[in-house]
Amino acid sequence: MTGPLDPGTAAVVVRGAAVAGPLLMVVALCVRRTPSSRAVGAAVTATAWAALLLLPLNVAASSFGWWTFHATGAVWFGVPVDLWLGWSLLWGAVPALVLSRLRTGPGRGAGVLVLLTAALVWLDLALMPLGEPVVVLGDAWLAGEVLGVATALVPALLLARWTLRRTHVVLRAWAQAVWAGGLLLALPVLALSPEPRWPAPLTSIGVQLTLLACLPGLAAMQELAAVGHGTPLPYDPPSRLVTSGPYAYLRNPMQATVAASYAVLALTFGEPALLVGTLVAVGYSAGLGEWHEGEQLRQAFGPSYQAYRAAVRPWLPRWRPAPVLPAATLWIAADCVECTGVARWFARRGPVNLQLRPAAEHPEVLYRVTYEAPAVRAPAVRAPAVRAHGVAAVARALTHVHLGWALAGWALDLPGVRHFGQLGADAFGAGPRPSRQAACASGAAVLPRTVATPAADHRAINGDWVTTSA
């Protein structure tokens, strides 16, 4: 009879099984039935989310006494890379592919999700004690397990389910932005651990410029979700051609964001190695992105995409939005001094494809300045109007002026910033008030009807504003 394995051999077996087991599960699920494009998107999103959250969890585990790792080679931040990747697949791709094969009705979906979560938790509770000598559990290791389930497993399963069902698109898009920023930008920078070489004020300016460089990418992600009802992931694309927001200025705003962020960080920290990220982003966009995503867009939207492609450059942004920007209307109360001031401000700057109209002419009773634009329609898709109110409406209208004001609008439209801005505007007198036809009939200052044209001439008439054809 053979005795127990020596610690070195046991460590090799544990580490090999930790990554090979989940990987073989993924291969078996894919071989049994080729996953659809949406199933691949669900697996990628769930795995990426799990990977992003499991790394800091395992780094913090030793500090809190939950568990410690005893391994040499292929260790990052004290965590064995193979265990991290295997755990991410087990909590990400494996359940996502299982969910893609289950046909559940609206009433049974939640029950299946609960059962799948319980099965994965049970499996994890059974496997964790078998991780010695690589993983040594502490007395409070269940606390770390609970935290991992709450922050990594459950959100990963929800993201997979929402992707498969095409629901909660805004949450899915923001989740992709979080894990993409964490895995593609933050982790490589942490891995290099560059030391600032310049005075603190210059480093601070560089970090702020990096945040500014991220704005077009975040705004593009929001636009894909709000207008296109899709996400940046090629396996979970928009169902409508999106030519508004950053896409009216630049064809590749997300790749440009990554490339610019790495370039600014390389200058900020004086670390040339970070420029590799810029080269990878440009190479991906010019190679795989242009070939795969470009072909997808051509097949889905045909002449509309060709016209958009001819009007917008891939890397060099336009100063003014392209004419392909969908025409929109900004409804502003004519009986409000502050509101008419906003209208005159926009009129003087000649926004592209933005019509200024008195709110009282709207068929509904509007309580705040309102922005409306029809979404660009794909074949056989009935697109609802894009609508925003208050500060969000002004933020969207700013994208019709030029790139400088568009950056301000994208920043203003970020969650949190938008809500804080609305609270501030309300506090200074821009709170909701009804705009009715009766207000116009009572002798209030009526704003003339406007006409939306791609090239509009905005003139002041008797102190009011109006948009007339050029």
CSV table of C-alpha atoms in Angstrom, one decimal:
chain,number,residue,atom,x,y,z
A,1,MET,CA,0.0,0.0,0.0
A,2,THR,CA,1.2,3.5,-0.7
A,3,GLY,CA,1.3,6.1,2.0
A,4,PRO,CA,-0.1,9.6,1.8
A,5,LEU,CA,1.3,12.0,-0.7
A,6,ASP,CA,4.3,14.1,0.3
A,7,PRO,CA,3.5,17.8,0.6
A,8,GLY,CA,5.1,18.7,-2.7
A,9,THR,CA,3.2,16.2,-4.7
A,10,ALA,CA,0.0,17.0,-2.9
A,11,ALA,CA,0.4,20.7,-3.8
A,12,VAL,CA,0.8,19.8,-7.4
A,13,VAL,CA,-2.3,17.6,-7.4
A,14,VAL,CA,-4.4,20.3,-5.6
A,15,ARG,CA,-3.3,23.1,-7.9
A,16,GLY,CA,-3.7,20.9,-11.1
A,17,ALA,CA,-7.2,19.7,-10.0
A,18,ALA,CA,-8.3,23.2,-9.1
A,19,VAL,CA,-7.8,24.5,-12.6
A,20,ALA,CA,-8.3,21.3,-14.6
A,21,GLY,CA,-11.6,20.4,-13.0
A,22,PRO,CA,-13.6,23.5,-13.9
A,23,LEU,CA,-11.9,23.8,-17.3
A,24,LEU,CA,-12.9,20.2,-18.1
A,25,MET,CA,-16.5,21.0,-17.0
A,26,VAL,CA,-16.5,24.0,-19.4
A,27,VAL,CA,-15.1,21.9,-22.3
A,28,ALA,CA,-17.7,19.1,-21.6
A,29,LEU,CA,-20.6,21.6,-21.6
A,30,CYS,CA,-19.3,23.1,-24.9
A,31,VAL,CA,-18.7,19.7,-26.6
A,32,ARG,CA,-22.1,18.4,-25.6
A,33,ARG,CA,-23.8,21.3,-27.3
A,34,THR,CA,-22.1,24.3,-29.0
A,35,PRO,CA,-23.1,27.4,-27.0
A,36,SER,CA,-24.9,30.2,-28.6
A,37,SER,CA,-23.3,33.6,-28.9
A,38,ARG,CA,-25.4,34.8,-26.0
A,39,ALA,CA,-24.4,31.9,-23.9
A,40,VAL,CA,-20.8,32.7,-24.6
A,41,GLY,CA,-21.5,36.3,-23.5
A,42,ALA,CA,-23.1,35.1,-20.3
A,43,ALA,CA,-20.1,32.9,-19.6
A,44,VAL,CA,-17.6,35.6,-20.2
A,45,THR,CA,-19.5,38.2,-18.1
A,46,ALA,CA,-20.0,35.8,-15.2
A,47,THR,CA,-16.4,34.6,-15.2
A,48,ALA,CA,-14.9,38.1,-15.5
A,49,TRP,CA,-17.1,39.3,-12.6
A,50,ALA,CA,-16.1,36.3,-10.4
A,51,ALA,CA,-12.4,36.8,-11.2
A,52,LEU,CA,-12.5,40.5,-10.4
A,53,LEU,CA,-14.1,39.9,-7.0
A,54,LEU,CA,-12.4,36.7,-6.0
A,55,LEU,CA,-8.9,38.2,-6.3
A,56,PRO,CA,-9.3,40.9,-3.6
A,57,LEU,CA,-11.3,38.4,-1.5
A,58,ASN,CA,-8.4,35.9,-1.5
A,59,VAL,CA,-5.8,38.7,-0.9
A,60,ALA,CA,-7.9,39.9,2.1
A,61,ALA,CA,-8.4,36.3,3.4
A,62,SER,CA,-5.0,36.0,5.0
A,63,SER,CA,-5.3,39.4,6.7
A,64,PHE,CA,-8.6,38.4,8.3
A,65,GLY,CA,-7.5,34.8,9.1
A,66,TRP,CA,-10.0,33.1,6.9
A,67,TRP,CA,-7.5,31.1,4.9
A,68,THR,CA,-3.8,31.3,3.8
A,69,PHE,CA,-2.0,30.0,0.7
A,70,HIS,CA,1.2,28.1,0.8
A,71,ALA,CA,2.4,27.9,-2.7
A,72,THR,CA,5.5,28.8,-4.8
A,73,GLY,CA,5.5,29.8,-8.5
A,74,ALA,CA,2.6,31.3,-10.4
A,75,VAL,CA,1.6,33.4,-7.4
A,76,TRP,CA,0.1,36.9,-7.8
A,77,PHE,CA,-0.5,39.1,-4.7
A,78,GLY,CA,0.0,36.0,-2.7
A,79,VAL,CA,-2.8,34.1,-4.5
A,80,PRO,CA,-2.0,31.0,-6.7
A,81,VAL,CA,-3.1,32.0,-10.2
A,82,ASP,CA,-4.4,28.5,-11.1
A,83,LEU,CA,-6.7,28.4,-8.0
A,84,TRP,CA,-8.0,31.9,-8.8
A,85,LEU,CA,-8.7,31.0,-12.5
A,86,GLY,CA,-10.3,27.7,-11.6
A,87,TRP,CA,-12.5,29.2,-9.0
A,88,SER,CA,-13.6,31.9,-11.4
A,89,LEU,CA,-14.6,29.3,-14.0
A,90,LEU,CA,-16.4,27.3,-11.4
A,91,TRP,CA,-18.5,30.3,-10.3
A,92,GLY,CA,-18.7,31.9,-13.7
A,93,ALA,CA,-18.6,29.9,-17.0
A,94,VAL,CA,-19.8,26.6,-15.6
A,95,PRO,CA,-23.1,27.8,-14.1
A,96,ALA,CA,-23.6,30.2,-17.0
A,97,LEU,CA,-23.4,27.4,-19.5
A,98,VAL,CA,-25.6,25.2,-17.4
A,99,LEU,CA,-28.2,28.0,-17.3
A,100,SER,CA,-28.1,28.4,-21.0
A,101,ARG,CA,-29.2,24.7,-21.4
A,102,LEU,CA,-32.1,24.9,-19.0
A,103,ARG,CA,-35.5,26.0,-20.4
A,104,THR,CA,-37.3,27.6,-17.6
A,105,GLY,CA,-40.5,29.6,-17.6
A,106,PRO,CA,-40.8,33.0,-15.9
A,107,GLY,CA,-42.0,31.4,-12.6
A,108,ARG,CA,-39.3,28.7,-12.4
A,109,GLY,CA,-36.2,30.7,-13.2
A,110,ALA,CA,-35.7,32.0,-9.7
A,111,GLY,CA,-36.0,28.5,-8.2
A,112,VAL,CA,-33.5,27.1,-10.6
A,113,LEU,CA,-31.1,29.9,-9.8
A,114,VAL,CA,-31.5,29.2,-6.1
A,115,LEU,CA,-30.8,25.5,-6.5
A,116,LEU,CA,-27.8,26.2,-8.7
A,117,THR,CA,-26.4,28.6,-6.1
A,118,ALA,CA,-27.0,26.1,-3.3
A,119,ALA,CA,-25.2,23.3,-5.3
A,120,LEU,CA,-22.2,25.5,-6.0
A,121,VAL,CA,-22.0,26.6,-2.3
A,122,TRP,CA,-22.2,22.9,-1.2
A,123,LEU,CA,-19.5,22.0,-3.7
A,124,ASP,CA,-17.3,24.8,-2.4
A,125,LEU,CA,-17.8,23.8,1.2
A,126,ALA,CA,-16.8,20.3,0.4
A,127,LEU,CA,-13.7,21.2,-1.7
A,128,MET,CA,-12.2,23.9,0.5
A,129,PRO,CA,-11.1,21.6,3.3
A,130,LEU,CA,-9.4,19.4,0.6
A,131,GLY,CA,-7.2,22.2,-0.5
A,132,GLU,CA,-4.4,21.5,2.0
A,133,PRO,CA,-1.5,21.9,1.9
A,134,VAL,CA,-2.0,24.7,-0.6
A,135,VAL,CA,-5.0,26.2,1.1
A,136,VAL,CA,-5.0,26.2,4.9
A,137,LEU,CA,-8.3,27.2,6.5
A,138,GLY,CA,-8.7,29.3,9.6
A,139,ASP,CA,-11.3,29.1,12.2
A,140,ALA,CA,-13.4,31.8,10.6
A,141,TRP,CA,-13.2,30.6,7.0
A,142,LEU,CA,-16.9,30.4,6.6
A,143,ALA,CA,-17.1,34.2,7.0
A,144,GLY,CA,-14.9,34.6,3.9
A,145,GLU,CA,-17.1,32.0,2.1
A,146,VAL,CA,-20.2,33.9,2.9
A,147,LEU,CA,-18.6,37.2,1.6
A,148,GLY,CA,-17.5,35.5,-1.6
A,149,VAL,CA,-20.9,34.0,-2.3
A,150,ALA,CA,-22.6,37.4,-1.7
A,151,THR,CA,-20.1,39.5,-3.8
A,152,ALA,CA,-18.9,37.1,-6.5
A,153,LEU,CA,-21.1,34.0,-6.9
A,154,VAL,CA,-24.6,35.5,-6.7
A,155,PRO,CA,-23.9,38.6,-8.9
A,156,ALA,CA,-22.1,36.4,-11.4
A,157,LEU,CA,-25.2,34.1,-11.7
A,158,LEU,CA,-27.5,37.0,-11.9
A,159,LEU,CA,-25.5,38.6,-14.7
A,160,ALA,CA,-25.5,35.3,-16.6
A,161,ARG,CA,-29.2,34.9,-16.2
A,162,TRP,CA,-29.9,38.5,-17.3
A,163,THR,CA,-27.6,38.1,-20.3
A,164,LEU,CA,-29.4,35.0,-21.4
A,165,ARG,CA,-32.8,36.6,-21.0
A,166,ARG,CA,-31.8,40.0,-22.4
A,167,THR,CA,-33.0,41.8,-19.3
A,168,HIS,CA,-31.6,44.5,-17.0
A,169,VAL,CA,-29.4,45.8,-19.8
A,170,VAL,CA,-28.2,48.9,-17.9
A,171,LEU,CA,-27.0,46.9,-14.9
A,172,ARG,CA,-25.3,44.4,-17.2
A,173,ALA,CA,-23.6,47.3,-19.1
A,174,TRP,CA,-22.3,48.8,-15.9
A,175,ALA,CA,-21.1,45.5,-14.6
A,176,GLN,CA,-19.1,45.1,-17.8
A,177,ALA,CA,-17.7,48.5,-17.3
A,178,VAL,CA,-16.6,47.6,-13.8
A,179,TRP,CA,-15.0,44.3,-14.6
A,180,ALA,CA,-13.4,45.6,-17.8
A,181,GLY,CA,-11.9,48.5,-16.0
A,182,GLY,CA,-10.7,46.3,-13.2
A,183,LEU,CA,-9.3,43.4,-15.2
A,184,LEU,CA,-8.1,45.3,-18.3
A,185,LEU,CA,-6.8,48.5,-16.7
A,186,ALA,CA,-6.4,48.4,-12.9
A,187,LEU,CA,-4.9,44.9,-12.5
A,188,PRO,CA,-2.2,45.4,-15.1
A,189,VAL,CA,-1.2,48.7,-13.5
A,190,LEU,CA,-1.2,47.0,-10.0
A,191,ALA,CA,0.9,44.2,-11.5
A,192,LEU,CA,3.6,46.6,-12.7
A,193,SER,CA,3.3,48.7,-9.4
A,194,PRO,CA,4.9,51.8,-11.0
A,195,GLU,CA,6.4,54.3,-8.6
A,196,PRO,CA,5.5,58.0,-9.3
A,197,ARG,CA,8.6,59.8,-10.7
A,198,TRP,CA,7.2,63.3,-10.7
A,199,PRO,CA,6.1,65.7,-8.0
A,200,ALA,CA,2.8,64.9,-6.3
A,201,PRO,CA,0.9,67.8,-8.1
A,202,LEU,CA,1.9,66.4,-11.5
A,203,THR,CA,0.9,62.9,-10.6
A,204,SER,CA,-2.4,64.1,-9.3
A,205,ILE,CA,-3.0,66.0,-12.6
A,206,GLY,CA,-2.2,62.8,-14.5
A,207,VAL,CA,-4.6,60.7,-12.6
A,208,GLN,CA,-7.3,63.3,-13.2
A,209,LEU,CA,-6.5,63.3,-16.9
A,210,THR,CA,-6.9,59.5,-16.8
A,211,LEU,CA,-10.4,59.9,-15.4
A,212,LEU,CA,-11.2,62.4,-18.1
A,213,ALA,CA,-10.0,59.9,-20.7
A,214,CYS,CA,-12.4,57.3,-19.3
A,215,LEU,CA,-15.4,59.6,-19.9
A,216,PRO,CA,-16.0,58.7,-23.6
A,217,GLY,CA,-15.8,55.0,-22.8
A,218,LEU,CA,-18.3,55.2,-19.9
A,219,ALA,CA,-20.6,57.5,-21.9
A,220,ALA,CA,-20.5,55.1,-24.9
A,221,MET,CA,-21.3,52.2,-22.6
A,222,GLN,CA,-24.4,54.1,-21.3
A,223,GLU,CA,-25.4,55.0,-24.8
A,224,LEU,CA,-25.2,51.4,-26.0
A,225,ALA,CA,-27.5,50.3,-23.1
A,226,ALA,CA,-30.0,53.3,-23.3
A,227,VAL,CA,-30.3,53.6,-27.0
A,228,GLY,CA,-29.1,50.3,-28.5
A,229,HIS,CA,-30.4,48.0,-25.7
A,230,GLY,CA,-27.1,46.1,-25.7
A,231,THR,CA,-23.7,46.1,-24.1
A,232,PRO,CA,-20.1,46.6,-25.3
A,233,LEU,CA,-19.4,42.8,-25.3
A,234,PRO,CA,-19.4,41.5,-28.9
A,235,TYR,CA,-21.5,38.5,-27.8
A,236,ASP,CA,-24.1,40.7,-26.3
A,237,PRO,CA,-24.4,43.5,-28.9
A,238,PRO,CA,-27.0,46.3,-29.2
A,239,SER,CA,-30.0,45.6,-31.4
A,240,ARG,CA,-30.0,49.1,-32.8
A,241,LEU,CA,-27.3,51.1,-34.5
A,242,VAL,CA,-26.0,53.7,-32.0
A,243,THR,CA,-24.8,57.0,-33.6
A,244,SER,CA,-25.5,59.3,-30.7
A,245,GLY,CA,-23.4,60.2,-27.6
A,246,PRO,CA,-19.7,59.6,-28.1
A,247,TYR,CA,-20.4,57.7,-31.3
A,248,ALA,CA,-21.3,61.0,-33.0
A,249,TYR,CA,-17.7,62.1,-32.5
A,250,LEU,CA,-15.7,58.9,-32.6
A,251,ARG,CA,-16.2,55.4,-34.0
A,252,ASN,CA,-14.2,53.6,-31.4
A,253,PRO,CA,-14.7,55.5,-28.2
A,254,MET,CA,-14.1,52.5,-25.9
A,255,GLN,CA,-10.9,51.4,-27.5
A,256,ALA,CA,-9.8,55.0,-27.6
A,257,THR,CA,-10.5,55.3,-23.9
A,258,VAL,CA,-8.3,52.3,-23.1
A,259,ALA,CA,-5.5,53.4,-25.3
A,260,ALA,CA,-5.6,57.0,-24.0
A,261,SER,CA,-5.8,55.8,-20.4
A,262,TYR,CA,-2.7,53.7,-20.7
A,263,ALA,CA,-0.8,56.5,-22.5
A,264,VAL,CA,-1.7,59.0,-19.8
A,265,LEU,CA,-0.8,56.6,-17.0
A,266,ALA,CA,2.5,55.8,-18.7
A,267,LEU,CA,3.3,59.6,-18.7
A,268,THR,CA,2.0,60.0,-15.1
A,269,PHE,CA,4.1,57.3,-13.6
A,270,GLY,CA,7.0,57.5,-16.1
A,271,GLU,CA,6.5,53.8,-16.9
A,272,PRO,CA,7.0,53.0,-20.6
A,273,ALA,CA,5.8,49.4,-20.1
A,274,LEU,CA,2.2,50.8,-19.7
A,275,LEU,CA,2.4,51.8,-23.4
A,276,VAL,CA,2.0,48.1,-24.2
A,277,GLY,CA,-1.7,48.6,-23.2
A,278,THR,CA,-2.0,51.3,-25.7
A,279,LEU,CA,-0.5,49.2,-28.4
A,280,VAL,CA,-2.8,46.3,-27.5
A,281,ALA,CA,-5.9,48.5,-27.6
A,282,VAL,CA,-5.0,50.0,-31.0
A,283,GLY,CA,-4.0,46.5,-32.4
A,284,TYR,CA,-7.3,45.0,-31.2
A,285,SER,CA,-9.3,47.8,-32.7
A,286,ALA,CA,-7.5,47.8,-36.0
A,287,GLY,CA,-7.4,44.0,-36.2
A,288,LEU,CA,-9.9,41.8,-34.5
A,289,GLY,CA,-12.3,44.6,-33.7
A,290,GLU,CA,-12.4,45.9,-37.3
A,291,TRP,CA,-12.8,42.5,-38.7
A,292,HIS,CA,-15.2,40.8,-36.4
A,293,GLU,CA,-17.3,43.7,-34.9
A,294,GLY,CA,-17.2,45.7,-38.2
A,295,GLU,CA,-18.6,42.7,-40.1
A,296,GLN,CA,-21.3,42.2,-37.5
A,297,LEU,CA,-22.4,45.8,-37.8
A,298,ARG,CA,-22.4,45.6,-41.6
A,299,GLN,CA,-24.6,42.5,-41.6
A,300,ALA,CA,-26.9,43.9,-39.0
A,301,PHE,CA,-27.4,47.5,-40.2
A,302,GLY,CA,-26.2,47.5,-43.9
A,303,PRO,CA,-26.3,51.0,-45.6
A,304,SER,CA,-27.0,52.8,-42.3
A,305,TYR,CA,-23.7,51.6,-40.8
A,306,GLN,CA,-21.8,52.4,-44.1
A,307,ALA,CA,-23.2,56.0,-44.0
A,308,TYR,CA,-22.2,56.2,-40.3
A,309,ARG,CA,-18.7,54.8,-41.0
A,310,ALA,CA,-18.2,57.4,-43.8
A,311,ALA,CA,-19.1,60.3,-41.5
A,312,VAL,CA,-17.2,59.4,-38.3
A,313,ARG,CA,-13.5,58.7,-38.0
A,314,PRO,CA,-12.2,55.7,-35.9
A,315,TRP,CA,-9.6,57.4,-33.8
A,316,LEU,CA,-9.5,61.2,-34.4
A,317,PRO,CA,-12.6,62.7,-32.8
A,318,ARG,CA,-14.7,65.4,-34.6
A,319,TRP,CA,-15.0,68.8,-33.0
A,320,ARG,CA,-18.7,69.0,-33.9
A,321,PRO,CA,-21.0,66.0,-33.9
A,322,ALA,CA,-21.5,64.2,-37.2
A,323,PRO,CA,-24.8,64.8,-39.2
A,324,VAL,CA,-25.7,61.2,-38.5
A,325,LEU,CA,-26.5,62.2,-34.9
A,326,PRO,CA,-30.3,61.6,-34.6
A,327,ALA,CA,-32.4,64.7,-34.5
A,328,ALA,CA,-33.7,65.5,-31.1
A,329,THR,CA,-36.0,68.0,-29.4
A,330,LEU,CA,-35.4,69.9,-26.2
A,331,TRP,CA,-38.7,71.0,-24.6
A,332,ILE,CA,-38.2,74.0,-22.5
A,333,ALA,CA,-40.8,76.0,-20.5
A,334,ALA,CA,-41.5,79.4,-22.1
A,335,ASP,CA,-43.0,80.8,-18.8
A,336,CYS,CA,-39.8,80.3,-16.8
A,337,VAL,CA,-37.0,82.9,-16.9
A,338,GLU,CA,-34.3,80.5,-16.0
A,339,CYS,CA,-35.5,78.0,-18.6
A,340,THR,CA,-35.6,80.5,-21.4
A,341,GLY,CA,-32.1,81.5,-20.5
A,342,VAL,CA,-31.0,77.9,-21.0
A,343,ALA,CA,-32.8,77.9,-24.4
A,344,ARG,CA,-31.1,81.1,-25.5
A,345,TRP,CA,-27.7,79.6,-24.4
A,346,PHE,CA,-28.2,76.6,-26.7
A,347,ALA,CA,-29.6,78.7,-29.5
A,348,ARG,CA,-26.5,80.9,-29.6
A,349,ARG,CA,-24.3,77.9,-30.0
A,350,GLY,CA,-26.0,76.4,-33.0
A,351,PRO,CA,-26.4,72.8,-31.8
A,352,VAL,CA,-26.4,70.1,-34.5
A,353,ASN,CA,-29.8,68.4,-35.0
A,354,LEU,CA,-31.3,69.8,-31.9
A,355,GLN,CA,-34.7,71.4,-32.0
A,356,LEU,CA,-35.8,73.9,-29.3
A,357,ARG,CA,-39.5,73.8,-28.5
A,358,PRO,CA,-41.8,75.3,-25.9
A,359,ALA,CA,-42.8,72.7,-23.4
A,360,ALA,CA,-46.4,73.8,-23.4
A,361,GLU,CA,-46.7,72.5,-27.0
A,362,HIS,CA,-45.9,69.0,-25.9
A,363,PRO,CA,-48.9,66.6,-25.9
A,364,GLU,CA,-48.1,65.7,-22.3
A,365,VAL,CA,-47.8,68.0,-19.3
A,366,LEU,CA,-44.0,68.3,-18.7
A,367,TYR,CA,-42.6,69.2,-15.3
A,368,ARG,CA,-39.0,69.6,-16.2
A,369,VAL,CA,-36.9,70.4,-19.3
A,370,THR,CA,-37.2,67.3,-21.4
A,371,TYR,CA,-35.0,65.8,-24.1
A,372,GLU,CA,-36.5,63.4,-26.7
A,373,ALA,CA,-34.9,61.7,-29.6
A,374,PRO,CA,-36.0,58.7,-31.7
A,375,ALA,CA,-33.6,55.8,-31.5
A,376,VAL,CA,-32.1,54.6,-34.7
A,377,ARG,CA,-34.1,51.6,-35.8
A,378,ALA,CA,-32.8,48.2,-36.8
A,379,PRO,CA,-34.9,46.0,-39.1
A,380,ALA,CA,-38.0,44.5,-37.5
A,381,VAL,CA,-37.3,46.4,-34.2
A,382,ARG,CA,-39.7,49.0,-32.9
A,383,ALA,CA,-37.5,51.5,-31.1
A,384,PRO,CA,-39.0,53.7,-28.3
A,385,ALA,CA,-37.9,57.3,-28.0
A,386,VAL,CA,-34.9,58.3,-26.0
A,387,ARG,CA,-36.1,60.5,-23.2
A,388,ALA,CA,-34.5,62.4,-20.3
A,389,HIS,CA,-35.6,65.0,-17.9
A,390,GLY,CA,-34.1,67.9,-15.9
A,391,VAL,CA,-30.3,67.8,-15.6
A,392,ALA,CA,-30.1,64.6,-17.6
A,393,ALA,CA,-31.9,66.3,-20.5
A,394,VAL,CA,-29.5,69.2,-20.4
A,395,ALA,CA,-26.6,66.8,-20.3
A,396,ARG,CA,-27.8,65.0,-23.4
A,397,ALA,CA,-28.5,68.3,-25.2
A,398,LEU,CA,-24.8,69.4,-24.6
A,399,THR,CA,-23.6,66.5,-26.8
A,400,HIS,CA,-25.2,68.4,-29.8
A,401,VAL,CA,-22.9,71.4,-29.4
A,402,HIS,CA,-19.3,70.4,-29.7
A,403,LEU,CA,-16.8,68.0,-28.1
A,404,GLY,CA,-15.9,70.3,-25.2
A,405,TRP,CA,-19.4,70.6,-24.0
A,406,ALA,CA,-20.1,67.0,-24.8
A,407,LEU,CA,-17.4,66.0,-22.3
A,408,ALA,CA,-19.1,68.1,-19.7
A,409,GLY,CA,-22.5,66.5,-20.6
A,410,TRP,CA,-21.1,63.0,-20.3
A,411,ALA,CA,-19.6,63.8,-16.9
A,412,LEU,CA,-22.9,65.4,-15.8
A,413,ASP,CA,-24.9,62.3,-16.9
A,414,LEU,CA,-22.9,59.8,-14.8
A,415,PRO,CA,-25.0,58.2,-12.0
A,416,GLY,CA,-24.5,60.0,-8.8
A,417,VAL,CA,-23.3,63.1,-10.5
A,418,ARG,CA,-26.6,63.4,-12.4
A,419,HIS,CA,-28.6,62.9,-9.2
A,420,PHE,CA,-26.5,65.3,-7.2
A,421,GLY,CA,-26.7,67.9,-10.0
A,422,GLN,CA,-30.5,67.6,-10.0
A,423,LEU,CA,-30.7,68.1,-6.3
A,424,GLY,CA,-28.5,71.2,-6.6
A,425,ALA,CA,-30.6,72.6,-9.5
A,426,ASP,CA,-33.8,72.0,-7.5
A,427,ALA,CA,-32.4,73.8,-4.5
A,428,PHE,CA,-31.6,76.8,-6.6
A,429,GLY,CA,-35.2,77.1,-8.0
A,430,ALA,CA,-35.2,74.7,-10.9
A,431,GLY,CA,-37.6,72.3,-9.3
A,432,PRO,CA,-40.5,70.7,-11.2
A,433,ARG,CA,-43.3,72.9,-12.4
A,434,PRO,CA,-46.1,72.0,-15.0
A,435,SER,CA,-46.0,73.5,-18.4
A,436,ARG,CA,-49.5,73.8,-19.8
A,437,GLN,CA,-51.2,75.3,-22.8
A,438,ALA,CA,-53.1,77.4,-20.4
A,439,ALA,CA,-49.9,79.1,-19.4
A,440,CYS,CA,-49.3,80.2,-22.9
A,441,ALA,CA,-52.9,81.6,-23.3
A,442,SER,CA,-52.5,83.6,-20.1
A,443,GLY,CA,-50.1,86.0,-21.7
A,444,ALA,CA,-46.8,84.4,-20.7
A,445,ALA,CA,-43.9,84.7,-23.0
A,446,VAL,CA,-44.5,82.3,-25.8
A,447,LEU,CA,-41.6,80.7,-27.6
A,448,PRO,CA,-42.2,80.4,-31.4
A,449,ARG,CA,-42.4,77.0,-32.9
A,450,THR,CA,-39.1,75.7,-34.1
A,451,VAL,CA,-37.9,73.7,-37.1
A,452,ALA,CA,-35.3,71.0,-36.7
A,453,THR,CA,-32.7,70.9,-39.6
A,454,PRO,CA,-29.2,69.4,-39.8
A,455,ALA,CA,-27.8,72.9,-40.3
A,456,ALA,CA,-29.9,75.3,-38.3
A,457,ASP,CA,-29.6,79.0,-37.9
A,458,HIS,CA,-30.4,80.1,-34.3
A,459,ARG,CA,-31.5,83.7,-33.9
A,460,ALA,CA,-32.9,85.7,-31.1
A,461,ILE,CA,-36.4,87.1,-31.9
A,462,ASN,CA,-37.7,89.9,-29.6
A,463,GLY,CA,-35.6,88.5,-26.8
A,464,ASP,CA,-36.9,85.0,-27.2
A,465,TRP,CA,-35.3,82.1,-29.0
A,466,VAL,CA,-36.3,80.2,-32.2
A,467,THR,CA,-34.7,77.7,-34.5
A,468,THR,CA,-35.2,78.5,-38.2
A,469,SER,CA,-34.1,76.7,-41.3
A,470,ALA,CA,-30.7,77.9,-42.7
